[in-house]
Amino acid sequence: MSEWRELVSSPLLMLLVTLLGYQLGLQLRDRTGGHPVAQPVLVAIVVTVLFLTIADVDYAVYADGARLISFWLGPATVALAVPLHRQVRRLRGVVGPMLVAVPLGAVVSIVSAHGLVRLLGGGEELALTLAPKAATTPVSIALSEQVGGIPALTAVVTVVAGVLGAVAGPTVLTLARVRDRRARGLAMGASSHGIGTSRALHEDETEGAFSGLSMGLTALATSLLLPLVLWLL
Amino acid sequence: MLRGLTVLLGCQLVGEVLVRLTALPVPGPVVGMVLLFGFLQLRRTPPDDPASGTLPSASGTLRAADVLLKHLQLFFVPAGVGVVVYLGVLRDDALPIAVALAGSWLAGLLVVGWTVALLGRRAASDDAPGSVS
């Protein structure tokens, strides 16, 4: 019996389930003609969570096996230089606005997340957990640890913020009459990091490139401003 | 492709080294992204044309990057699955978490989008950017 147990919690099965869930997500996206809710990351998370619950596998065991997947987040972040390289001509005229907007956006994200948690009766630890959630996962996790949040929960809320952007970001931006592709991309990357960038890349190459750039700048701005903002609060 | 992946990993490594040397508060991969961008710009890599490579190493980099970025969402799945550990916390503090997450996300999105649109219109009215029709 225990040899079966071993197989059920093996990295092989963890990878397989994650990949199958993700591919199911890709198929759903294509079948629904790119419906915003059919984000592969969301489908993959739901499928994997169901599997772990039914098969009674600990998250720690899963995370260990799935490290082969999360590892590629690093090289993929480096790869965001490529769409930016292709779009470099479009940078003209937007560098100044971007350098104002991104730090401003980082401060607004931090203050509103922290403030809303406290306002609605959440504890300080929870407020600190949500404060860095606009930065991409590796950064938000490290920052959460640094300021006294719960890093693993920060990872989850960061992913949820990303999914929110992938699902609703373009629609909200259209409703808000933000039409410039560059402004749209910068907004997506600033609030929904890599997951929003993935949706933006799917929408339009310019949006994707600026979203990737914004994700990097937001990571930097959040790292620098979070301690300062929390000290002022 | 393989050479391209090597370039990406190499940039990440140099990024990690620089972060450790300078105590920059940024993750290594973000520094690696800046380095790769500089490298592609300096070599004047033809942007649109990864297949017919006059610069084989750079065109491989573009191809490897395209493959990884096509599946960027996949790499976030393991972190997101961590939600199973916190279902209890999420239930207990559902209201503050949901409202703060959605509200703060929306505020960040709109502030950046509107600020860039507003300042950008003034700065580059001569430049015709692509926009949503």
Short mmCIF file of C-alpha atoms in Angstrom, two decimals:
data_model
loop_
_atom_site.label_atom_id
_atom_site.label_comp_id
_atom_site.label_asym_id
_atom_site.label_seq_id
_atom_site.Cartn_x
_atom_site.Cartn_y
_atom_site.Cartn_z
CA MET A 1 0.00 0.00 0.00
CA SER A 2 2.74 2.46 0.94
CA GLU A 3 4.46 2.08 -2.41
CA TRP A 4 1.26 3.40 -4.00
CA ARG A 5 1.19 6.22 -1.47
CA GLU A 6 4.73 7.07 -2.51
CA LEU A 7 3.74 7.24 -6.17
CA VAL A 8 0.71 9.44 -5.42
CA SER A 9 2.92 12.01 -3.70
CA SER A 10 5.88 11.71 -6.13
CA PRO A 11 7.20 14.70 -8.08
CA LEU A 12 6.19 12.81 -11.23
CA LEU A 13 2.53 12.94 -10.32
CA MET A 14 2.72 16.53 -8.97
CA LEU A 15 4.19 17.71 -12.28
CA LEU A 16 1.75 15.68 -14.32
CA VAL A 17 -1.31 17.02 -12.48
CA THR A 18 -0.07 20.62 -12.77
CA LEU A 19 0.63 20.26 -16.49
CA LEU A 20 -2.68 18.52 -17.16
CA GLY A 21 -4.57 21.23 -15.26
CA TYR A 22 -2.73 23.93 -17.18
CA GLN A 23 -3.41 22.27 -20.54
CA LEU A 24 -7.07 21.91 -19.64
CA GLY A 25 -6.97 25.66 -18.98
CA LEU A 26 -5.39 26.33 -22.38
CA GLN A 27 -8.07 24.24 -24.08
CA LEU A 28 -10.85 26.02 -22.20
CA ARG A 29 -9.40 29.36 -23.23
CA ASP A 30 -9.28 28.34 -26.88
CA ARG A 31 -12.72 26.66 -26.86
CA THR A 32 -14.35 29.72 -25.27
CA GLY A 33 -12.66 32.00 -27.78
CA GLY A 34 -10.42 33.51 -25.10
CA HIS A 35 -13.05 34.12 -22.44
CA PRO A 36 -11.44 36.29 -19.71
CA VAL A 37 -12.38 33.92 -16.87
CA ALA A 38 -10.78 30.96 -18.66
CA GLN A 39 -7.25 31.82 -17.50
CA PRO A 40 -5.02 28.73 -17.63
CA VAL A 41 -3.42 29.61 -14.27
CA LEU A 42 -6.82 29.67 -12.57
CA VAL A 43 -7.96 26.35 -14.05
CA ALA A 44 -4.63 24.73 -13.20
CA ILE A 45 -4.84 25.92 -9.56
CA VAL A 46 -8.41 24.63 -9.17
CA VAL A 47 -7.57 21.24 -10.71
CA THR A 48 -4.41 20.84 -8.61
CA VAL A 49 -6.14 21.87 -5.37
CA LEU A 50 -8.93 19.36 -6.04
CA PHE A 51 -6.36 16.64 -6.67
CA LEU A 52 -4.39 17.42 -3.50
CA THR A 53 -7.59 17.42 -1.43
CA ILE A 54 -8.96 14.17 -2.85
CA ALA A 55 -5.61 12.35 -2.80
CA ASP A 56 -4.81 13.79 0.65
CA VAL A 57 -1.37 15.13 -0.29
CA ASP A 58 0.25 17.88 1.82
CA TYR A 59 1.00 21.21 0.14
CA ALA A 60 4.63 20.95 1.29
CA VAL A 61 4.98 17.66 -0.61
CA TYR A 62 3.36 19.22 -3.68
CA ALA A 63 5.48 22.38 -3.55
CA ASP A 64 8.64 20.29 -3.32
CA GLY A 65 7.70 18.24 -6.38
CA ALA A 66 6.48 21.28 -8.34
CA ARG A 67 9.74 23.16 -7.81
CA LEU A 68 10.71 22.02 -11.30
CA ILE A 69 7.91 24.29 -12.55
CA SER A 70 8.25 27.30 -10.26
CA PHE A 71 11.99 27.39 -11.05
CA TRP A 72 11.23 28.70 -14.55
CA LEU A 73 9.67 31.86 -13.16
CA GLY A 74 13.20 33.30 -12.92
CA PRO A 75 14.33 32.72 -16.53
CA ALA A 76 10.84 33.73 -17.76
CA THR A 77 11.24 37.06 -15.94
CA VAL A 78 14.59 37.58 -17.68
CA ALA A 79 12.84 36.72 -20.96
CA LEU A 80 10.55 39.76 -20.56
CA ALA A 81 13.48 41.75 -21.98
CA VAL A 82 12.62 40.37 -25.42
CA PRO A 83 9.16 41.94 -25.96
CA LEU A 84 10.60 45.14 -24.52
CA HIS A 85 13.47 44.98 -27.01
CA ARG A 86 10.96 44.57 -29.84
CA GLN A 87 8.96 47.58 -28.62
CA VAL A 88 11.81 49.90 -27.71
CA ARG A 89 10.77 52.58 -30.23
CA ARG A 90 7.48 52.94 -28.37
CA LEU A 91 9.32 53.96 -25.20
CA ARG A 92 9.78 57.47 -26.57
CA GLY A 93 7.52 59.97 -24.86
CA VAL A 94 6.39 57.55 -22.17
CA VAL A 95 9.49 57.28 -19.98
CA GLY A 96 8.69 60.40 -17.95
CA PRO A 97 5.02 59.54 -17.29
CA MET A 98 6.06 55.98 -16.47
CA LEU A 99 8.61 57.06 -13.88
CA VAL A 100 5.90 59.11 -12.15
CA ALA A 101 3.07 56.59 -12.50
CA VAL A 102 4.82 53.41 -11.36
CA PRO A 103 6.09 54.67 -7.96
CA LEU A 104 2.74 56.40 -7.41
CA GLY A 105 0.94 53.16 -8.23
CA ALA A 106 3.19 51.22 -5.84
CA VAL A 107 2.41 53.62 -2.97
CA VAL A 108 -1.33 53.53 -3.72
CA SER A 109 -1.27 49.71 -3.78
CA ILE A 110 0.57 49.48 -0.47
CA VAL A 111 -1.50 52.10 1.38
CA SER A 112 -4.87 50.90 0.09
CA ALA A 113 -4.17 47.21 0.82
CA HIS A 114 -2.90 47.95 4.33
CA GLY A 115 -5.61 50.52 5.05
CA LEU A 116 -8.55 48.44 3.81
CA VAL A 117 -7.50 45.39 5.85
CA ARG A 118 -7.28 47.48 9.04
CA LEU A 119 -10.48 49.35 8.27
CA LEU A 120 -12.43 46.09 7.93
CA GLY A 121 -11.16 44.64 11.17
CA GLY A 122 -8.19 42.60 9.98
CA GLY A 123 -5.07 42.38 12.15
CA GLU A 124 -1.76 44.13 11.55
CA GLU A 125 -0.10 40.87 10.46
CA LEU A 126 -2.76 40.40 7.78
CA ALA A 127 -2.37 44.03 6.65
CA LEU A 128 1.40 43.52 6.29
CA THR A 129 0.74 40.28 4.41
CA LEU A 130 -1.34 42.08 1.78
CA ALA A 131 0.74 45.28 1.57
CA PRO A 132 3.41 44.04 -0.93
CA LYS A 133 0.98 42.06 -3.15
CA ALA A 134 1.41 44.25 -6.26
CA ALA A 135 5.04 43.14 -6.65
CA THR A 136 5.71 39.87 -8.46
CA THR A 137 5.74 36.71 -6.28
CA PRO A 138 9.45 36.27 -5.50
CA VAL A 139 9.62 39.93 -4.42
CA SER A 140 6.33 40.10 -2.52
CA ILE A 141 7.27 36.96 -0.56
CA ALA A 142 10.66 38.38 0.44
CA LEU A 143 9.13 41.75 1.38
CA SER A 144 6.38 40.13 3.45
CA GLU A 145 9.01 38.26 5.41
CA GLN A 146 11.00 41.45 5.90
CA VAL A 147 8.11 43.53 7.26
CA GLY A 148 6.46 40.81 9.38
CA GLY A 149 3.66 39.41 7.21
CA ILE A 150 2.93 35.75 6.45
CA PRO A 151 5.09 35.08 3.35
CA ALA A 152 3.26 31.98 2.07
CA LEU A 153 -0.10 33.76 2.32
CA THR A 154 1.42 36.76 0.54
CA ALA A 155 2.33 34.40 -2.31
CA VAL A 156 -1.31 33.33 -2.55
CA VAL A 157 -2.80 36.85 -2.48
CA THR A 158 -0.18 37.98 -5.01
CA VAL A 159 -1.26 35.23 -7.38
CA VAL A 160 -4.92 36.17 -6.80
CA ALA A 161 -4.14 39.83 -7.62
CA GLY A 162 -2.50 38.57 -10.81
CA VAL A 163 -5.49 36.40 -11.72
CA LEU A 164 -7.81 39.34 -11.03
CA GLY A 165 -5.83 41.38 -13.55
CA ALA A 166 -5.78 38.60 -16.12
CA VAL A 167 -9.54 38.12 -15.79
CA ALA A 168 -10.79 41.69 -15.42
CA GLY A 169 -7.88 44.08 -16.14
CA PRO A 170 -8.43 44.81 -19.85
CA THR A 171 -12.19 45.23 -19.36
CA VAL A 172 -11.75 47.64 -16.44
CA LEU A 173 -9.16 49.66 -18.39
CA THR A 174 -11.51 49.92 -21.36
CA LEU A 175 -14.37 51.04 -19.08
CA ALA A 176 -11.98 53.60 -17.55
CA ARG A 177 -11.24 54.85 -21.08
CA VAL A 178 -7.53 54.04 -20.95
CA ARG A 179 -6.88 53.43 -24.65
CA ASP A 180 -3.15 53.94 -25.14
CA ARG A 181 -1.63 50.46 -25.41
CA ARG A 182 1.39 51.56 -23.42
CA ALA A 183 -0.68 52.99 -20.55
CA ARG A 184 -2.78 49.82 -20.49
CA GLY A 185 0.30 47.60 -20.34
CA LEU A 186 1.96 49.66 -17.62
CA ALA A 187 -1.24 49.53 -15.54
CA MET A 188 -1.52 45.74 -15.93
CA GLY A 189 2.09 45.11 -14.91
CA ALA A 190 1.85 47.51 -11.97
CA SER A 191 -1.17 45.81 -10.40
CA SER A 192 -1.01 42.23 -11.66
CA HIS A 193 2.71 41.52 -12.32
CA GLY A 194 3.55 38.42 -14.40
CA ILE A 195 0.08 36.92 -14.58
CA GLY A 196 -1.38 40.19 -15.84
CA THR A 197 1.57 40.44 -18.23
CA SER A 198 0.72 37.04 -19.64
CA ARG A 199 -2.82 38.22 -20.44
CA ALA A 200 -1.44 41.50 -21.83
CA LEU A 201 0.95 39.60 -24.11
CA HIS A 202 -2.01 37.60 -25.31
CA GLU A 203 -3.93 40.81 -26.09
CA ASP A 204 -1.24 42.79 -27.87
CA GLU A 205 2.56 42.77 -28.12
CA THR A 206 2.91 46.42 -27.07
CA GLU A 207 0.70 45.94 -24.03
CA GLY A 208 2.67 42.84 -23.08
CA ALA A 209 6.04 44.56 -23.42
CA PHE A 210 5.02 47.52 -21.28
CA SER A 211 3.37 45.26 -18.75
CA GLY A 212 6.61 43.32 -18.37
CA LEU A 213 8.58 46.53 -17.97
CA SER A 214 6.08 47.83 -15.43
CA MET A 215 6.26 44.57 -13.50
CA GLY A 216 10.03 44.99 -13.11
CA LEU A 217 9.77 48.64 -12.12
CA THR A 218 6.94 47.91 -9.68
CA ALA A 219 9.03 45.20 -8.02
CA LEU A 220 11.81 47.76 -7.61
CA ALA A 221 9.51 50.58 -6.44
CA THR A 222 7.65 48.35 -3.96
CA SER A 223 10.93 47.08 -2.48
CA LEU A 224 12.21 50.61 -1.96
CA LEU A 225 8.94 52.23 -0.84
CA LEU A 226 7.30 49.58 1.34
CA PRO A 227 9.51 50.11 4.42
CA LEU A 228 9.21 53.88 4.02
CA VAL A 229 5.41 53.88 3.62
CA LEU A 230 4.91 51.51 6.57
CA TRP A 231 7.14 53.71 8.71
CA LEU A 232 5.05 56.76 7.80
CA LEU A 233 1.70 55.02 8.42
CA MET B 1 16.77 27.07 -28.33
CA LEU B 2 19.19 25.39 -25.94
CA ARG B 3 21.67 28.20 -26.41
CA GLY B 4 18.87 30.68 -25.83
CA LEU B 5 17.94 29.05 -22.52
CA THR B 6 21.59 29.16 -21.53
CA VAL B 7 21.68 32.90 -22.24
CA LEU B 8 18.55 33.45 -20.11
CA LEU B 9 19.93 31.42 -17.20
CA GLY B 10 23.29 33.20 -17.57
CA CYS B 11 21.63 36.63 -17.35
CA GLN B 12 19.73 35.50 -14.26
CA LEU B 13 22.94 34.27 -12.63
CA VAL B 14 24.77 37.54 -13.33
CA GLY B 15 21.70 39.34 -11.95
CA GLU B 16 21.83 37.25 -8.76
CA VAL B 17 25.56 37.96 -8.39
CA LEU B 18 25.06 41.72 -8.85
CA VAL B 19 22.19 41.76 -6.33
CA ARG B 20 24.41 40.06 -3.75
CA LEU B 21 27.38 42.31 -4.44
CA THR B 22 25.45 45.58 -4.30
CA ALA B 23 22.71 44.63 -1.80
CA LEU B 24 20.15 45.97 -4.31
CA PRO B 25 16.61 45.43 -3.01
CA VAL B 26 15.53 43.86 -6.33
CA PRO B 27 15.31 40.20 -7.29
CA GLY B 28 18.10 38.77 -9.47
CA PRO B 29 15.80 37.89 -12.40
CA VAL B 30 14.66 41.54 -12.70
CA VAL B 31 18.29 42.66 -12.89
CA GLY B 32 18.84 39.84 -15.41
CA MET B 33 15.98 41.26 -17.49
CA VAL B 34 17.67 44.68 -17.57
CA LEU B 35 20.99 43.06 -18.54
CA LEU B 36 19.44 41.03 -21.36
CA PHE B 37 17.63 44.13 -22.64
CA GLY B 38 20.94 46.03 -22.74
CA PHE B 39 22.64 43.13 -24.48
CA LEU B 40 19.95 42.87 -27.17
CA GLN B 41 20.04 46.62 -27.73
CA LEU B 42 23.84 46.76 -27.96
CA ARG B 43 23.98 43.92 -30.46
CA ARG B 44 21.19 45.54 -32.46
CA THR B 45 19.41 42.19 -32.62
CA PRO B 46 16.84 42.29 -35.43
CA PRO B 47 13.64 42.28 -33.41
CA ASP B 48 11.09 40.77 -35.78
CA ASP B 49 13.04 38.01 -37.28
CA PRO B 50 14.14 35.27 -34.92
CA ALA B 51 14.09 32.50 -37.54
CA SER B 52 16.53 33.77 -40.17
CA GLY B 53 19.40 34.50 -37.87
CA THR B 54 22.40 36.45 -38.97
CA LEU B 55 23.18 36.43 -35.24
CA PRO B 56 22.48 32.84 -34.26
CA SER B 57 23.00 33.23 -30.51
CA ALA B 58 20.69 36.22 -30.24
CA SER B 59 17.96 34.69 -32.41
CA GLY B 60 18.03 31.57 -30.22
CA THR B 61 17.52 33.83 -27.21
CA LEU B 62 14.45 35.36 -28.79
CA ARG B 63 13.00 31.94 -29.53
CA ALA B 64 13.65 30.59 -26.03
CA ALA B 65 12.12 33.74 -24.53
CA ASP B 66 9.02 33.42 -26.69
CA VAL B 67 8.50 29.82 -25.57
CA LEU B 68 8.83 30.67 -21.86
CA LEU B 69 6.61 33.75 -22.10
CA LYS B 70 3.92 31.81 -23.93
CA HIS B 71 3.53 29.76 -20.75
CA LEU B 72 4.32 32.42 -18.15
CA GLN B 73 1.10 31.65 -16.23
CA LEU B 74 2.14 28.03 -15.72
CA PHE B 75 5.08 29.04 -13.54
CA PHE B 76 2.77 30.77 -11.01
CA VAL B 77 0.62 27.68 -10.42
CA PRO B 78 2.67 26.16 -7.55
CA ALA B 79 2.52 29.42 -5.54
CA GLY B 80 -1.21 29.74 -6.17
CA VAL B 81 -1.91 26.19 -5.05
CA GLY B 82 -0.62 27.30 -1.62
CA VAL B 83 -4.19 28.54 -1.12
CA VAL B 84 -5.05 25.07 0.27
CA VAL B 85 -2.96 25.79 3.37
CA TYR B 86 -4.79 29.05 4.10
CA LEU B 87 -8.41 28.14 3.44
CA GLY B 88 -9.08 28.55 7.20
CA VAL B 89 -7.52 32.03 7.39
CA LEU B 90 -9.30 33.05 4.21
CA ARG B 91 -12.63 31.98 5.69
CA ASP B 92 -12.08 33.75 9.02
CA ASP B 93 -10.92 37.03 7.46
CA ALA B 94 -12.82 36.73 4.20
CA LEU B 95 -14.17 40.29 4.18
CA PRO B 96 -10.96 42.27 4.84
CA ILE B 97 -8.95 40.02 2.51
CA ALA B 98 -11.42 40.12 -0.38
CA VAL B 99 -12.14 43.86 -0.17
CA ALA B 100 -8.52 44.91 0.39
CA LEU B 101 -7.30 42.68 -2.42
CA ALA B 102 -9.88 43.79 -4.97
CA GLY B 103 -9.90 47.44 -3.88
CA SER B 104 -6.15 47.81 -3.80
CA TRP B 105 -5.76 46.00 -7.11
CA LEU B 106 -8.31 48.33 -8.73
CA ALA B 107 -6.72 51.45 -7.22
CA GLY B 108 -3.24 50.49 -8.47
CA LEU B 109 -4.53 49.66 -11.94
CA LEU B 110 -6.46 52.89 -12.40
CA VAL B 111 -3.86 55.20 -10.87
CA VAL B 112 -1.13 53.91 -13.18
CA GLY B 113 -3.36 53.76 -16.27
CA TRP B 114 -4.78 57.24 -15.81
CA THR B 115 -1.47 58.85 -14.80
CA VAL B 116 0.35 57.51 -17.86
CA ALA B 117 -2.51 58.40 -20.18
CA LEU B 118 -2.77 61.91 -18.76
CA LEU B 119 0.94 62.77 -18.65
CA GLY B 120 1.69 60.85 -21.86
CA ARG B 121 -0.84 62.81 -23.87
CA ARG B 122 0.95 65.99 -22.92
CA ALA B 123 4.48 64.66 -23.42
CA ALA B 124 4.10 62.91 -26.76
CA SER B 125 1.26 64.41 -28.72
CA ASP B 126 3.42 64.31 -31.85
CA ASP B 127 4.09 60.58 -31.49
CA ALA B 128 1.18 58.43 -32.66
CA PRO B 129 0.94 55.45 -30.34
CA GLY B 130 -1.07 52.34 -31.06
CA SER B 131 -4.33 52.50 -29.21
CA VAL B 132 -7.47 50.49 -28.72
CA SER B 133 -10.06 51.50 -31.25
#
